Protein backbone atom coordinates (compact mmCIF):
# COMPACT_ATOMS: atom_id res chain seq x y z
CA UNK A 1 0.00 0.00 0.00
CA UNK A 2 1.33 3.41 -0.89
CA UNK A 3 -0.33 6.76 -0.48
CA UNK A 4 1.32 10.11 -1.05
CA UNK A 5 0.38 13.73 -1.46
CA UNK A 6 2.04 16.86 -2.78
CA UNK A 7 1.11 20.46 -3.16
CA UNK A 8 -1.99 20.11 -0.99
CA UNK A 9 -3.20 23.68 -0.38
CA UNK A 10 -6.95 23.32 -0.58
CA UNK A 11 -7.02 24.11 -4.28
CA UNK A 12 -4.93 21.21 -5.50
CA UNK A 13 -3.63 17.86 -4.38
CA UNK A 14 -2.45 14.50 -5.62
CA UNK A 15 -3.08 11.03 -4.31
CA UNK A 16 -1.55 7.72 -5.32
CA UNK A 17 -2.90 4.48 -3.93
CA UNK A 18 -2.12 0.86 -4.72
CA UNK A 19 -3.90 -1.98 -2.95
CA UNK A 20 -3.21 -4.63 -5.57
CA UNK A 21 -0.61 -6.49 -3.47
CA UNK A 22 -2.18 -9.66 -1.95
CA UNK A 23 -1.45 -8.67 1.66
CA UNK A 24 -2.81 -5.15 1.16
CA UNK A 25 -6.29 -6.11 -0.05
CA UNK A 26 -8.01 -6.25 3.38
CA UNK A 27 -6.87 -2.70 4.11
CA UNK A 28 -7.17 -1.35 0.58
CA UNK A 29 -10.50 0.42 0.89
CA UNK A 30 -9.63 2.00 4.25
CA UNK A 31 -6.36 3.39 2.89
CA UNK A 32 -8.02 4.70 -0.25
CA UNK A 33 -10.78 6.38 1.76
CA UNK A 34 -8.34 7.99 4.20
CA UNK A 35 -6.15 9.26 1.37
CA UNK A 36 -9.12 10.68 -0.51
CA UNK A 37 -10.57 12.42 2.54
CA UNK A 38 -7.31 13.97 3.70
CA UNK A 39 -5.78 14.85 0.33
CA UNK A 40 -8.71 15.36 -2.03
CA UNK A 41 -11.60 16.00 0.36
CA UNK A 42 -15.25 15.05 0.62
CA UNK A 43 -16.10 18.55 -0.60
CA UNK A 44 -15.20 17.35 -4.10
CA UNK A 45 -16.80 13.89 -4.03
CA UNK A 46 -18.10 11.91 -1.09
CA UNK A 47 -17.01 8.30 -1.37
CA UNK A 48 -19.97 5.94 -0.87
CA UNK A 49 -20.16 2.89 1.35
CA UNK A 50 -19.09 -0.29 -0.41
CA UNK A 51 -20.81 -3.65 -0.29
CA UNK A 52 -19.31 -5.99 2.33
CA UNK A 53 -18.60 -8.65 -0.30
CA UNK A 54 -16.12 -6.33 -2.07
CA UNK A 55 -14.47 -4.71 0.96
CA UNK A 56 -12.37 -7.78 1.73
CA UNK A 57 -10.90 -7.86 -1.78
CA UNK A 58 -10.47 -4.22 -2.74
CA UNK A 59 -7.54 -4.28 -5.18
CA UNK A 60 -7.41 -0.89 -6.86
CA UNK A 61 -4.49 1.15 -8.13
CA UNK A 62 -5.04 4.77 -9.00
CA UNK A 63 -3.77 8.31 -9.29
CA UNK A 64 -6.03 11.17 -8.33
CA UNK A 65 -5.43 14.87 -8.95
CA UNK A 66 -7.47 17.71 -7.48
CA UNK A 67 -7.77 21.09 -9.16
CA UNK A 68 -10.07 23.48 -7.30
CA UNK A 69 -13.47 21.74 -7.13
CA UNK A 70 -12.54 19.15 -9.74
CA UNK A 71 -10.86 15.76 -9.38
CA UNK A 72 -9.39 13.42 -11.98
CA UNK A 73 -8.87 9.75 -11.14
CA UNK A 74 -7.03 7.25 -13.32
CA UNK A 75 -8.18 3.90 -11.94
CA UNK A 76 -7.05 0.32 -12.49
CA UNK A 77 -9.16 -2.18 -10.55
CA UNK A 78 -7.99 -5.79 -10.39
CA UNK A 79 -11.03 -6.77 -8.35
CA UNK A 80 -14.72 -6.08 -8.88
CA UNK A 81 -16.25 -3.34 -6.73
CA UNK A 82 -19.82 -2.69 -5.68
CA UNK A 83 -21.38 -0.01 -3.52
CA UNK A 84 -24.16 -0.45 -0.99
CA UNK A 85 -27.59 -0.65 -2.60
CA UNK A 86 -28.70 2.77 -1.37
CA UNK A 87 -25.64 4.97 -0.83
CA UNK A 88 -27.69 8.12 -0.11
CA UNK A 89 -26.13 11.50 0.55
CA UNK A 90 -26.71 14.71 -1.38
CA UNK A 91 -24.23 15.67 -4.08
CA UNK A 92 -24.17 18.48 -6.62
CA UNK A 93 -21.58 17.71 -9.24
CA UNK A 94 -21.00 16.55 -12.78
CA UNK A 95 -19.42 13.13 -13.13
CA UNK A 96 -17.71 11.78 -16.24
CA UNK A 97 -16.62 8.19 -16.81
CA UNK A 98 -14.26 7.17 -19.63
CA UNK A 99 -13.75 3.40 -19.72
CA UNK A 100 -10.81 1.83 -21.55
CA UNK A 101 -11.26 -1.74 -20.29
CA UNK A 102 -13.97 -3.58 -18.38
CA UNK A 103 -17.31 -1.94 -17.56
CA UNK A 104 -18.77 0.51 -15.05
CA UNK A 105 -22.50 0.22 -14.27
CA UNK A 106 -24.13 3.28 -12.72
CA UNK A 107 -27.42 3.41 -10.89
CA UNK A 108 -29.72 6.20 -12.00
CA UNK A 109 -32.40 8.19 -10.21
CA UNK A 110 -35.53 6.19 -9.27
CA UNK A 111 -37.35 5.03 -12.36
CA UNK A 112 -34.56 5.92 -14.78
CA UNK A 113 -32.75 2.58 -14.82
CA UNK A 114 -29.06 1.75 -14.80
CA UNK A 115 -26.43 2.83 -17.30
CA UNK A 116 -23.47 0.63 -18.22
CA UNK A 117 -20.35 2.29 -19.61
CA UNK A 118 -18.50 -0.39 -21.57
CA UNK A 119 -14.90 -0.39 -22.80
CA UNK A 120 -14.37 2.31 -25.42
CA UNK A 121 -17.28 4.45 -24.18
CA UNK A 122 -17.78 7.55 -22.04
CA UNK A 123 -20.71 8.87 -20.00
CA UNK A 124 -21.28 12.29 -18.43
CA UNK A 125 -24.20 13.35 -16.22
CA UNK A 126 -25.19 15.65 -13.40
CA UNK A 127 -25.40 13.91 -10.02
CA UNK A 128 -27.77 15.22 -7.36
CA UNK A 129 -27.52 12.27 -5.00
CA UNK A 130 -25.11 9.39 -4.55
CA UNK A 131 -26.32 6.31 -6.39
CA UNK A 132 -25.17 2.72 -6.43
CA UNK A 133 -22.56 1.54 -8.91
CA UNK A 134 -20.43 -1.48 -9.63
CA UNK A 135 -17.35 -2.16 -11.71
CA UNK A 136 -16.02 -5.32 -13.26
CA UNK A 137 -12.66 -6.78 -12.40
CA UNK A 138 -9.74 -5.66 -14.59
CA UNK A 139 -11.25 -2.21 -15.05
CA UNK A 140 -9.21 0.64 -16.53
CA UNK A 141 -11.00 3.97 -16.52
CA UNK A 142 -10.86 7.72 -15.95
CA UNK A 143 -13.33 9.21 -13.47
CA UNK A 144 -13.78 12.97 -13.44
CA UNK A 145 -15.65 15.03 -10.86
CA UNK A 146 -16.46 18.53 -12.10
CA UNK A 147 -18.21 21.52 -10.49
CA UNK A 148 -21.80 21.89 -11.72
CA UNK A 149 -21.92 25.68 -12.22
CA UNK A 150 -21.51 26.00 -16.00
CA UNK A 151 -22.13 22.37 -16.86
CA UNK A 152 -25.43 21.64 -15.12
CA UNK A 153 -27.45 24.01 -17.37
CA UNK A 154 -26.00 22.29 -20.45
CA UNK A 155 -26.77 18.80 -19.19
CA UNK A 156 -30.08 19.21 -17.41
CA UNK A 157 -31.38 15.69 -16.81
CA UNK A 158 -29.62 14.28 -19.84
CA UNK A 159 -27.11 11.45 -19.70
CA UNK A 160 -24.62 11.93 -22.54
CA UNK A 161 -22.78 8.89 -23.85
CA UNK A 162 -20.52 8.25 -26.79
CA UNK A 163 -17.29 6.69 -28.03
CA UNK A 164 -14.14 7.32 -26.00
CA UNK A 165 -12.19 8.01 -29.18
CA UNK A 166 -14.31 11.04 -30.09
CA UNK A 167 -12.33 14.20 -30.72
CA UNK A 168 -13.54 15.95 -27.57
CA UNK A 169 -12.76 12.99 -25.30
CA UNK A 170 -9.30 12.60 -26.86
CA UNK A 171 -8.65 16.26 -26.08
CA UNK A 172 -9.91 15.79 -22.53
CA UNK A 173 -7.71 12.73 -22.04
CA UNK A 174 -4.63 14.63 -23.23
CA UNK A 175 -5.41 17.49 -20.85
CA UNK A 176 -5.97 15.23 -17.83
CA UNK A 177 -2.71 13.41 -18.51
CA UNK A 178 -0.90 16.76 -18.50
CA UNK A 179 -2.62 17.77 -15.26
CA UNK A 180 -1.47 14.61 -13.48
CA UNK A 181 2.16 15.36 -14.29
CA UNK A 182 2.12 19.09 -13.51
CA UNK A 183 -0.49 19.81 -10.84
CA UNK A 184 1.90 19.55 -7.89
CA UNK A 185 4.08 22.33 -9.36
CA UNK A 186 1.34 24.72 -10.48
CA UNK A 187 1.03 28.13 -8.90
CA UNK A 188 -2.34 29.77 -8.15
CA UNK A 189 -2.66 31.19 -11.67
CA UNK A 190 -1.85 27.80 -13.18
CA UNK A 191 -4.43 26.07 -10.99
CA UNK A 192 -7.07 28.59 -12.04
CA UNK A 193 -6.25 28.26 -15.74
CA UNK A 194 -6.19 24.46 -15.56
CA UNK A 195 -9.54 24.38 -13.81
CA UNK A 196 -10.98 26.65 -16.49
CA UNK A 197 -9.63 24.49 -19.30
CA UNK A 198 -11.15 21.37 -17.73
CA UNK A 199 -14.56 23.00 -17.48
CA UNK A 200 -14.42 24.41 -21.01
CA UNK A 201 -13.48 21.07 -22.50
CA UNK A 202 -16.22 19.31 -20.52
CA UNK A 203 -18.63 21.88 -21.96
CA UNK A 204 -17.39 20.95 -25.43
CA UNK A 205 -18.20 17.30 -24.67
CA UNK A 206 -21.67 18.28 -23.48
CA UNK A 207 -22.22 20.38 -26.62
CA UNK A 208 -20.70 17.73 -28.86
CA UNK A 209 -18.25 20.16 -30.36
CA UNK A 210 -15.06 22.10 -29.69
CA UNK A 211 -15.37 25.82 -28.89
CA UNK A 212 -13.55 27.36 -31.84
CA UNK A 213 -12.55 30.50 -29.96
CA UNK A 214 -11.54 29.10 -26.55
CA UNK A 215 -7.79 29.78 -26.09
CA UNK A 216 -7.52 27.95 -22.75
CA UNK A 217 -7.84 24.65 -24.59
CA UNK A 218 -4.76 25.30 -26.73
CA UNK A 219 -2.34 23.10 -24.69
CA UNK A 220 -4.70 20.12 -24.72
CA UNK A 221 -5.51 20.50 -28.42
CA UNK A 222 -1.81 20.86 -29.26
CA UNK A 223 -0.89 17.74 -27.29
CA UNK A 224 -3.69 15.70 -28.85
CA UNK A 225 -2.55 16.80 -32.33
CA UNK A 226 1.06 15.89 -31.54
CA UNK A 227 0.05 12.47 -30.24
CA UNK A 228 -1.94 11.82 -33.41
CA UNK A 229 0.86 13.11 -35.66
CA UNK A 230 3.42 10.89 -33.91
CA UNK A 231 1.30 7.85 -34.74
CA UNK A 232 0.95 8.88 -38.40
CA UNK A 233 4.42 10.24 -39.25
CA UNK A 234 4.91 7.88 -42.20
CA UNK A 235 1.42 8.56 -43.58
CA UNK A 236 1.60 10.58 -46.82
CA UNK A 237 -1.76 12.14 -45.90
CA UNK A 238 -0.43 13.63 -42.66
CA UNK A 239 -0.97 17.40 -42.73
CA UNK A 240 -2.51 20.17 -40.63
CA UNK A 241 -5.76 19.64 -42.53
CA UNK A 242 -5.81 15.92 -41.74
CA UNK A 243 -5.08 16.52 -38.05
CA UNK A 244 -7.80 19.17 -37.82
CA UNK A 245 -10.28 16.84 -39.50
CA UNK A 246 -9.45 13.95 -37.16
CA UNK A 247 -9.75 16.20 -34.09
CA UNK A 248 -12.99 17.78 -35.29
CA UNK A 249 -11.66 21.36 -35.27
CA UNK A 250 -10.96 23.88 -38.00
CA UNK A 251 -7.48 24.22 -39.47
CA UNK A 252 -7.52 27.80 -38.20
CA UNK A 253 -8.20 26.62 -34.65
CA UNK A 254 -5.38 24.07 -34.87
CA UNK A 255 -2.89 26.68 -36.10
CA UNK A 256 -3.98 29.08 -33.35
CA UNK A 257 -3.53 26.40 -30.69
CA UNK A 258 0.04 25.68 -31.84
CA UNK A 259 0.80 29.41 -32.09
CA UNK A 260 -0.38 29.87 -28.51
CA UNK A 261 2.41 27.53 -27.35
CA UNK A 262 4.98 28.99 -29.74
CA UNK A 263 4.98 26.29 -32.41
CA UNK A 264 3.77 25.57 -35.94
CA UNK A 265 1.97 22.40 -37.03
CA UNK A 266 3.96 21.79 -40.21
CA UNK A 267 7.26 22.51 -38.42
CA UNK A 268 6.42 19.96 -35.71
CA UNK A 269 5.66 17.28 -38.32
CA UNK A 270 8.87 18.00 -40.26
CA UNK A 271 11.06 17.97 -37.14
CA UNK A 272 9.56 14.71 -35.90
CA UNK A 273 10.14 13.06 -39.28
CA UNK A 274 13.74 14.28 -39.26
CA UNK A 275 14.21 12.85 -35.76
CA UNK A 276 12.95 9.44 -36.86
CA UNK A 277 15.12 9.53 -39.99
CA UNK A 278 18.19 10.40 -37.89
CA UNK A 279 17.50 7.43 -35.60
CA UNK A 280 17.20 5.16 -38.65
CA UNK A 281 20.59 6.33 -39.95
CA UNK A 282 22.40 4.71 -37.05
CA UNK A 283 20.01 1.88 -36.18
CA UNK A 284 22.13 -1.29 -35.80
CA UNK A 285 19.41 -3.40 -37.40
CA UNK A 286 18.62 -1.02 -40.23
CA UNK A 287 19.88 -0.61 -43.81
CA UNK A 288 17.74 1.96 -45.60
CA UNK A 289 19.22 4.07 -48.36
CA UNK A 290 19.01 7.86 -48.33
CA UNK A 291 16.42 7.64 -51.10
CA UNK A 292 14.39 5.11 -49.14
CA UNK A 293 14.55 7.20 -45.98
CA UNK A 294 13.40 10.25 -47.93
CA UNK A 295 10.46 8.34 -49.39
CA UNK A 296 9.49 6.66 -46.11
CA UNK A 297 9.38 9.94 -44.19
CA UNK A 298 7.54 11.74 -46.98
CA UNK A 299 10.26 14.08 -48.28
CA UNK A 300 9.97 15.03 -51.96
CA UNK A 301 13.23 13.31 -52.92
CA UNK A 302 16.66 12.49 -51.54
CA UNK A 303 18.02 15.95 -52.42
CA UNK A 304 15.25 17.70 -50.50
CA UNK A 305 15.72 15.33 -47.57
CA UNK A 306 19.49 15.96 -47.54
CA UNK A 307 19.08 19.75 -47.64
CA UNK A 308 16.46 19.74 -44.90
CA UNK A 309 18.51 17.37 -42.74
CA UNK A 310 21.63 19.52 -43.05
CA UNK A 311 19.75 22.72 -42.30
CA UNK A 312 18.34 21.18 -39.09
CA UNK A 313 21.34 19.17 -37.85
CA UNK A 314 24.30 20.95 -39.49
CA UNK A 315 25.40 17.80 -41.35
CA UNK A 316 24.17 15.85 -44.33
CA UNK A 317 22.75 12.37 -43.60
CA UNK A 318 25.96 10.85 -44.93
CA UNK A 319 28.14 13.06 -42.73
CA UNK A 320 25.99 12.32 -39.72
CA UNK A 321 26.15 8.57 -40.31
CA UNK A 322 29.96 8.73 -40.65
CA UNK A 323 30.28 10.79 -37.47
CA UNK A 324 28.42 8.12 -35.52
CA UNK A 325 30.36 5.21 -37.01
CA UNK A 326 27.88 4.10 -39.65
CA UNK A 327 29.02 3.15 -43.15
CA UNK A 328 29.68 5.71 -45.89
CA UNK A 329 26.44 6.57 -47.66
CA UNK A 330 25.41 7.64 -51.13
CA UNK A 331 21.82 8.29 -52.14
CA UNK A 332 21.38 4.58 -52.87
CA UNK A 333 23.79 3.11 -50.31
CA UNK A 334 22.13 1.02 -47.59
CA UNK A 335 22.71 1.16 -43.88
CA UNK A 336 23.46 -2.10 -42.06
CA UNK A 337 20.53 -4.40 -41.62
CA UNK A 338 18.11 -3.27 -44.36
CA UNK A 339 19.93 -4.12 -47.59
CA UNK A 340 18.26 -5.90 -50.51
CA UNK A 341 19.48 -9.29 -49.31
CA UNK A 342 18.05 -8.74 -45.84
CA UNK A 343 14.66 -7.65 -47.22
CA UNK A 344 14.38 -10.47 -49.68
PDB file of N, CA and C in Angstrom, residues 11 67 70 80-81 102 107-108 115 126 144 196 201 206 212 229 266 281 304 307:
ATOM      1  N   UNK A  11      -6.620  23.951  -2.890  1.00  0.00           N
ATOM      2  CA  UNK A  11      -7.022  24.113  -4.282  1.00  0.00           C
ATOM      3  C   UNK A  11      -6.523  22.972  -5.152  1.00  0.00           C
ATOM      4  N   UNK A  67      -7.988  19.732  -8.673  1.00  0.00           N
ATOM      5  CA  UNK A  67      -7.768  21.094  -9.164  1.00  0.00           C
ATOM      6  C   UNK A  67      -9.022  21.890  -8.823  1.00  0.00           C
ATOM      7  N   UNK A  70     -12.529  20.264  -8.796  1.00  0.00           N
ATOM      8  CA  UNK A  70     -12.539  19.146  -9.736  1.00  0.00           C
ATOM      9  C   UNK A  70     -11.534  18.088  -9.290  1.00  0.00           C
ATOM     10  N   UNK A  80     -13.431  -6.724  -8.677  1.00  0.00           N
ATOM     11  CA  UNK A  80     -14.721  -6.076  -8.884  1.00  0.00           C
ATOM     12  C   UNK A  80     -15.072  -5.250  -7.651  1.00  0.00           C
ATOM     13  N   UNK A  81     -15.801  -4.154  -7.851  1.00  0.00           N
ATOM     14  CA  UNK A  81     -16.252  -3.344  -6.727  1.00  0.00           C
ATOM     15  C   UNK A  81     -17.758  -3.136  -6.840  1.00  0.00           C
ATOM     16  N   UNK A 102     -12.977  -3.188 -19.360  1.00  0.00           N
ATOM     17  CA  UNK A 102     -13.969  -3.576 -18.380  1.00  0.00           C
ATOM     18  C   UNK A 102     -15.258  -2.793 -18.568  1.00  0.00           C
ATOM     19  N   UNK A 107     -26.008   3.313 -11.211  1.00  0.00           N
ATOM     20  CA  UNK A 107     -27.419   3.411 -10.887  1.00  0.00           C
ATOM     21  C   UNK A 107     -27.919   4.807 -11.189  1.00  0.00           C
ATOM     22  N   UNK A 108     -29.144   4.901 -11.701  1.00  0.00           N
ATOM     23  CA  UNK A 108     -29.721   6.202 -11.999  1.00  0.00           C
ATOM     24  C   UNK A 108     -30.741   6.602 -10.960  1.00  0.00           C
ATOM     25  N   UNK A 115     -27.195   2.551 -16.089  1.00  0.00           N
ATOM     26  CA  UNK A 115     -26.426   2.830 -17.300  1.00  0.00           C
ATOM     27  C   UNK A 115     -25.097   2.099 -17.184  1.00  0.00           C
ATOM     28  N   UNK A 126     -25.132  14.914 -14.660  1.00  0.00           N
ATOM     29  CA  UNK A 126     -25.191  15.647 -13.404  1.00  0.00           C
ATOM     30  C   UNK A 126     -25.670  14.699 -12.311  1.00  0.00           C
ATOM     31  N   UNK A 144     -13.944  11.539 -13.652  1.00  0.00           N
ATOM     32  CA  UNK A 144     -13.783  12.970 -13.439  1.00  0.00           C
ATOM     33  C   UNK A 144     -14.959  13.509 -12.638  1.00  0.00           C
ATOM     34  N   UNK A 196     -10.166  26.090 -15.425  1.00  0.00           N
ATOM     35  CA  UNK A 196     -10.983  26.649 -16.488  1.00  0.00           C
ATOM     36  C   UNK A 196     -10.940  25.813 -17.757  1.00  0.00           C
ATOM     37  N   UNK A 201     -13.518  22.270 -21.674  1.00  0.00           N
ATOM     38  CA  UNK A 201     -13.479  21.067 -22.498  1.00  0.00           C
ATOM     39  C   UNK A 201     -14.645  20.150 -22.166  1.00  0.00           C
ATOM     40  N   UNK A 206     -20.218  18.174 -23.649  1.00  0.00           N
ATOM     41  CA  UNK A 206     -21.672  18.281 -23.478  1.00  0.00           C
ATOM     42  C   UNK A 206     -22.343  18.838 -24.734  1.00  0.00           C
ATOM     43  N   UNK A 212     -14.564  26.931 -30.882  1.00  0.00           N
ATOM     44  CA  UNK A 212     -13.553  27.363 -31.843  1.00  0.00           C
ATOM     45  C   UNK A 212     -12.770  28.594 -31.401  1.00  0.00           C
ATOM     46  N   UNK A 229      -0.176  12.993 -34.632  1.00  0.00           N
ATOM     47  CA  UNK A 229       0.859  13.109 -35.662  1.00  0.00           C
ATOM     48  C   UNK A 229       1.964  12.080 -35.454  1.00  0.00           C
ATOM     49  N   UNK A 266       3.124  22.379 -39.170  1.00  0.00           N
ATOM     50  CA  UNK A 266       3.964  21.792 -40.211  1.00  0.00           C
ATOM     51  C   UNK A 266       5.404  21.628 -39.728  1.00  0.00           C
ATOM     52  N   UNK A 281      19.252   6.287 -39.356  1.00  0.00           N
ATOM     53  CA  UNK A 281      20.585   6.334 -39.951  1.00  0.00           C
ATOM     54  C   UNK A 281      21.602   5.513 -39.168  1.00  0.00           C
ATOM     55  N   UNK A 304      16.013  16.877 -51.451  1.00  0.00           N
ATOM     56  CA  UNK A 304      15.248  17.695 -50.503  1.00  0.00           C
ATOM     57  C   UNK A 304      15.484  17.212 -49.071  1.00  0.00           C
ATOM     58  N   UNK A 307      19.016  18.322 -47.956  1.00  0.00           N
ATOM     59  CA  UNK A 307      19.078  19.751 -47.642  1.00  0.00           C
ATOM     60  C   UNK A 307      18.379  20.062 -46.319  1.00  0.00           C
TER      61      UNK A 307
END
